[in-house]
CSV table of C-alpha atoms in Angstrom, one decimal:
chain,number,residue,atom,x,y,z
X,16,ASP,CA,-6.7,16.7,9.0
X,17,ILE,CA,-4.8,19.3,11.0
X,18,GLN,CA,-2.1,21.1,9.0
X,19,MET,CA,1.1,22.3,10.7
X,20,THR,CA,3.1,25.2,9.3
X,21,GLN,CA,6.6,26.0,10.5
X,22,SER,CA,8.6,29.2,9.9
X,23,PRO,CA,11.1,29.9,8.8
X,24,SER,CA,12.0,26.9,6.6
X,25,SER,CA,15.7,27.7,7.1
X,26,LEU,CA,17.6,29.9,9.4
X,27,SER,CA,21.3,30.9,9.7
X,28,ALA,CA,22.7,31.9,13.0
X,29,SER,CA,25.9,31.9,15.0
X,30,VAL,CA,27.0,30.2,18.2
X,31,GLY,CA,25.7,32.1,21.1
X,32,ASP,CA,22.7,33.5,19.2
X,33,ARG,CA,19.1,33.3,20.5
X,34,VAL,CA,16.8,31.8,17.9
X,35,THR,CA,13.0,31.3,17.7
X,36,ILE,CA,11.1,28.9,15.4
X,37,THR,CA,7.4,29.1,15.1
X,38,CYS,CA,4.7,26.5,14.4
X,39,ARG,CA,1.1,27.3,13.5
X,40,ALA,CA,-1.7,24.8,13.5
X,41,SER,CA,-4.7,25.0,11.2
X,42,GLN,CA,-7.1,24.6,14.1
X,43,ASN,CA,-7.0,24.8,17.9
X,44,ILE,CA,-4.8,22.0,19.3
X,45,ASN,CA,-4.7,23.3,22.9
X,46,SER,CA,-1.2,22.3,24.1
X,47,CYS,CA,-0.9,19.1,22.0
X,48,LEU,CA,2.4,20.2,20.4
X,49,ASN,CA,5.7,18.5,20.4
X,50,TRP,CA,9.2,19.5,19.1
X,51,TYR,CA,11.9,17.3,17.7
X,52,GLN,CA,15.5,17.8,16.7
X,53,GLN,CA,17.1,15.8,13.9
X,54,GLN,CA,20.8,15.7,13.2
X,55,PRO,CA,21.9,14.6,9.7
X,56,GLY,CA,21.7,10.9,9.2
X,57,ARG,CA,20.2,10.3,12.7
X,58,ALA,CA,16.8,9.6,14.0
X,59,PRO,CA,14.8,12.5,15.4
X,60,LYS,CA,15.0,13.2,19.2
X,61,LEU,CA,12.2,14.6,21.3
X,62,LEU,CA,12.9,18.0,22.8
X,63,ILE,CA,9.7,19.4,24.1
X,64,TYR,CA,6.3,17.7,24.7
X,65,SER,CA,2.9,19.2,25.4
X,66,ALA,CA,4.0,22.6,24.2
X,67,SER,CA,6.3,23.5,27.1
X,68,ASN,CA,7.6,20.4,28.9
X,69,LEU,CA,11.3,19.8,28.6
X,70,GLN,CA,12.1,16.1,27.9
X,71,SER,CA,14.5,14.6,30.4
X,72,GLY,CA,18.1,15.1,29.5
X,73,VAL,CA,17.4,18.0,27.1
X,74,PRO,CA,19.4,21.2,28.0
X,75,SER,CA,17.5,24.1,29.6
X,76,ARG,CA,18.4,26.5,26.8
X,77,PHE,CA,15.5,24.9,24.8
X,78,THR,CA,12.1,26.3,25.7
X,79,GLY,CA,8.7,25.8,24.2
X,80,SER,CA,5.7,28.0,24.6
X,81,GLY,CA,2.2,28.6,23.1
X,82,SER,CA,-1.2,27.1,23.0
X,83,GLY,CA,-4.2,27.0,20.7
X,84,THR,CA,-2.8,27.5,17.2
X,85,ASP,CA,0.5,29.4,17.7
X,86,PHE,CA,3.7,27.9,19.2
X,87,THR,CA,7.4,28.7,19.5
X,88,LEU,CA,10.6,26.9,20.2
X,89,THR,CA,13.4,29.1,21.5
X,90,ILE,CA,17.0,28.2,21.9
X,91,SER,CA,18.5,30.8,24.2
X,92,SER,CA,22.2,30.5,23.3
X,93,LEU,CA,23.1,28.3,20.3
X,94,GLN,CA,25.7,25.6,20.8
X,95,PRO,CA,27.6,23.8,18.0
X,96,GLY,CA,25.5,20.7,18.4
X,97,ASP,CA,22.2,22.6,18.0
X,98,PHE,CA,22.7,23.1,14.3
X,99,ALA,CA,20.1,20.6,13.0
X,100,THR,CA,16.6,20.4,11.6
X,101,TYR,CA,13.7,21.0,13.9
X,102,TYR,CA,10.1,19.7,13.5
X,103,CYS,CA,6.9,20.4,15.3
X,104,GLN,CA,4.2,17.8,15.6
X,105,GLN,CA,0.6,17.9,16.8
X,106,SER,CA,-0.8,15.1,18.8
X,107,CYS,CA,-4.5,16.1,19.4
X,108,GLY,CA,-7.5,13.9,18.9
X,109,THR,CA,-7.2,10.8,16.6
X,110,PRO,CA,-4.3,10.4,14.2
X,111,PRO,CA,-2.9,11.6,11.8
X,112,ASN,CA,-0.2,13.1,14.1
X,113,THR,CA,0.9,15.6,11.5
X,114,PHE,CA,4.4,17.2,11.4
X,115,GLY,CA,5.5,20.6,10.3
X,116,GLN,CA,7.7,20.7,7.2
X,117,GLY,CA,10.8,21.3,9.3
X,118,THR,CA,13.2,24.2,10.0
X,119,MET,CA,16.8,23.8,9.1
X,120,LEU,CA,19.1,25.7,11.4
X,121,GLU,CA,22.5,26.4,9.8
X,122,ILE,CA,25.7,28.0,11.0
X,123,LYS,CA,26.2,31.5,9.7
U,12,GLU,CA,16.6,1.5,29.0
U,13,VAL,CA,13.9,1.7,26.3
U,14,GLN,CA,15.2,0.4,23.0
U,15,LEU,CA,13.6,0.0,19.6
U,16,LEU,CA,15.3,-2.0,16.8
U,17,GLU,CA,13.8,-2.0,13.3
U,18,SER,CA,14.6,-4.6,10.7
U,19,GLY,CA,13.2,-5.9,7.4
U,20,GLY,CA,13.9,-3.0,5.1
U,21,GLY,CA,15.5,-3.5,1.7
U,22,LEU,CA,15.0,-3.1,-2.1
U,23,VAL,CA,11.7,-4.2,-3.6
U,24,GLN,CA,10.1,-3.8,-7.0
U,25,PRO,CA,7.0,-1.6,-7.5
U,26,GLY,CA,4.0,-3.6,-6.6
U,27,GLY,CA,5.9,-5.8,-4.2
U,28,SER,CA,5.6,-6.4,-0.5
U,29,LEU,CA,7.8,-6.1,2.6
U,30,ARG,CA,7.3,-6.6,6.3
U,31,LEU,CA,9.1,-4.4,8.7
U,32,SER,CA,9.7,-5.5,12.3
U,33,CYS,CA,10.5,-3.4,15.4
U,34,ALA,CA,11.8,-5.3,18.5
U,35,ALA,CA,11.1,-3.4,21.7
U,36,SER,CA,12.7,-3.8,25.1
U,37,GLY,CA,13.0,-2.0,28.4
U,38,PHE,CA,9.2,-1.4,28.9
U,39,ILE,CA,5.9,-3.2,29.3
U,40,PHE,CA,5.1,-3.5,25.6
U,41,ASN,CA,1.3,-3.7,25.7
U,42,ASN,CA,1.0,-0.7,28.0
U,43,TYR,CA,1.9,1.7,25.2
U,44,ALA,CA,0.7,2.7,21.7
U,45,MET,CA,3.3,2.5,18.9
U,46,SER,CA,3.6,4.2,15.6
U,47,TRP,CA,5.6,4.1,12.4
U,48,VAL,CA,7.0,7.3,10.9
U,49,ARG,CA,8.8,7.6,7.6
U,50,GLN,CA,11.2,10.1,5.9
U,51,ALA,CA,11.7,10.1,2.2
U,52,PRO,CA,15.1,11.1,0.9
U,53,GLY,CA,15.7,14.8,1.6
U,54,LYS,CA,12.2,15.3,2.9
U,55,GLY,CA,10.4,15.8,6.2
U,56,LEU,CA,8.8,13.4,8.6
U,57,GLU,CA,5.5,11.7,7.8
U,58,TRP,CA,3.4,9.7,10.3
U,59,VAL,CA,2.4,6.4,8.7
U,60,SER,CA,0.4,4.3,11.1
U,61,ALA,CA,-0.4,3.8,14.8
U,62,ILE,CA,-1.7,1.0,17.0
U,63,SER,CA,-3.0,1.1,20.5
U,64,GLY,CA,-1.4,-0.9,23.3
U,65,SER,CA,-4.0,-3.6,23.1
U,66,GLY,CA,-3.8,-3.8,19.4
U,67,ASP,CA,-7.6,-3.1,19.2
U,68,ASN,CA,-7.2,0.3,17.5
U,69,THR,CA,-5.3,1.0,14.3
U,70,TYR,CA,-4.9,4.1,12.3
U,71,TYR,CA,-3.3,4.9,8.9
U,72,ALA,CA,-2.3,7.9,6.9
U,73,ASN,CA,-4.4,8.3,3.8
U,74,SER,CA,-1.3,7.7,1.6
U,75,VAL,CA,-1.0,4.1,2.9
U,76,LYS,CA,-4.5,3.1,3.8
U,77,GLY,CA,-5.6,-0.1,2.2
U,78,ARG,CA,-2.0,-1.1,1.4
U,79,PHE,CA,-0.2,-1.2,4.8
U,80,THR,CA,-1.2,-3.1,7.9
U,81,ILE,CA,0.2,-2.4,11.4
U,82,SER,CA,0.1,-5.1,14.0
U,83,ARG,CA,1.9,-6.1,17.2
U,84,ASP,CA,2.8,-9.4,19.0
U,85,THR,CA,2.9,-9.0,22.7
U,86,SER,CA,4.5,-12.4,23.3
U,87,LYS,CA,7.5,-11.3,21.1
U,88,ASN,CA,7.5,-7.6,22.1
U,89,THR,CA,7.5,-6.8,18.4
U,90,LEU,CA,5.7,-4.2,16.2
U,91,TYR,CA,5.1,-4.9,12.6
U,92,LEU,CA,4.3,-3.1,9.4
U,93,GLN,CA,3.1,-5.2,6.5
U,94,MET,CA,3.6,-3.2,3.3
U,95,ASN,CA,1.8,-4.3,0.1
U,96,SER,CA,1.4,-2.8,-3.4
U,97,LEU,CA,4.5,-0.7,-2.8
U,98,ARG,CA,5.1,2.4,-4.9
U,99,ALA,CA,8.2,4.4,-5.6
U,100,GLU,CA,6.8,7.1,-3.3
U,101,ASP,CA,7.0,4.7,-0.4
U,102,THR,CA,10.8,4.9,-0.6
U,103,ALA,CA,11.9,6.2,2.8
U,104,VAL,CA,13.6,5.5,6.1
U,105,TYR,CA,11.0,3.9,8.3
U,106,TYR,CA,11.2,4.6,12.1
U,107,CYS,CA,9.4,2.8,14.9
U,108,VAL,CA,8.4,5.0,17.8
U,109,LYS,CA,6.9,4.6,21.2
U,110,GLU,CA,4.0,6.8,22.5
U,111,PRO,CA,3.6,7.8,26.1
U,112,VAL,CA,0.2,6.1,26.7
U,113,ALA,CA,-1.8,3.0,25.7
U,114,VAL,CA,-4.2,4.8,23.5
U,115,GLY,CA,-2.7,7.7,21.6
U,116,PRO,CA,-2.0,10.1,20.2
U,117,GLY,CA,0.9,11.5,22.0
U,118,TRP,CA,4.5,12.4,21.5
U,119,PHE,CA,7.1,10.0,20.0
U,120,ASP,CA,9.9,8.9,22.3
U,121,PRO,CA,12.2,7.1,21.7
U,122,TRP,CA,12.8,6.5,18.0
U,123,GLY,CA,14.4,3.5,16.6
U,124,GLN,CA,17.5,3.9,14.3
U,125,GLY,CA,15.3,3.4,11.2
U,126,THR,CA,15.3,0.9,8.4
U,127,GLN,CA,15.6,1.9,4.7
U,128,VAL,CA,12.9,0.8,2.2
U,129,THR,CA,13.7,1.4,-1.4
U,130,VAL,CA,11.0,0.7,-4.1
U,131,SER,CA,12.6,0.6,-7.5
U,132,SER,CA,12.7,-1.6,-10.6
């Protein structure tokens, strides 16, 4: 199975900061990488699909990049509603569609 | 609007069974693969099982293989997860998710609100 490793596991930042979360796959997954945001007590929400495509309705301050094994999610200017947990997920080949362990973004 | 509504969760003893349902609306149900994803208390997301749009192909995480069965009923626009031989480690919120194509894998959007399954004596 393909393993996904996110870093950091947690991150403290302030409103207006630019933050970057990384996700590394254990093997080449081309651009089969998706990002989700989960607010406490809520279901996850798709932010980015296929590495760099912004899901409809998601603010443009979220950008995804990368291919192969290394990917990043960047939030250009943090807003109060962005403090949440972020997960990457690979969707290449046959399942399992493994998730990273998550990155908790907290207010500094 | 695409909507997914899970039901069937609850408290069950170890070794017991439970069937989860996910009522889908707002899209042509058999045109899309569907999956179940779970989240144990305080933990991350774990993909559990997937089924193709036709229902011909099913996939399972190693942790549930042989105990869980995914199925779908096109006439009712409903996805199911039959869970047998439940263990304490199956305790989680279970989410129903839609995939973007008939035969996955793909990204998950949208997600249902989740249904809580608690396995405890």
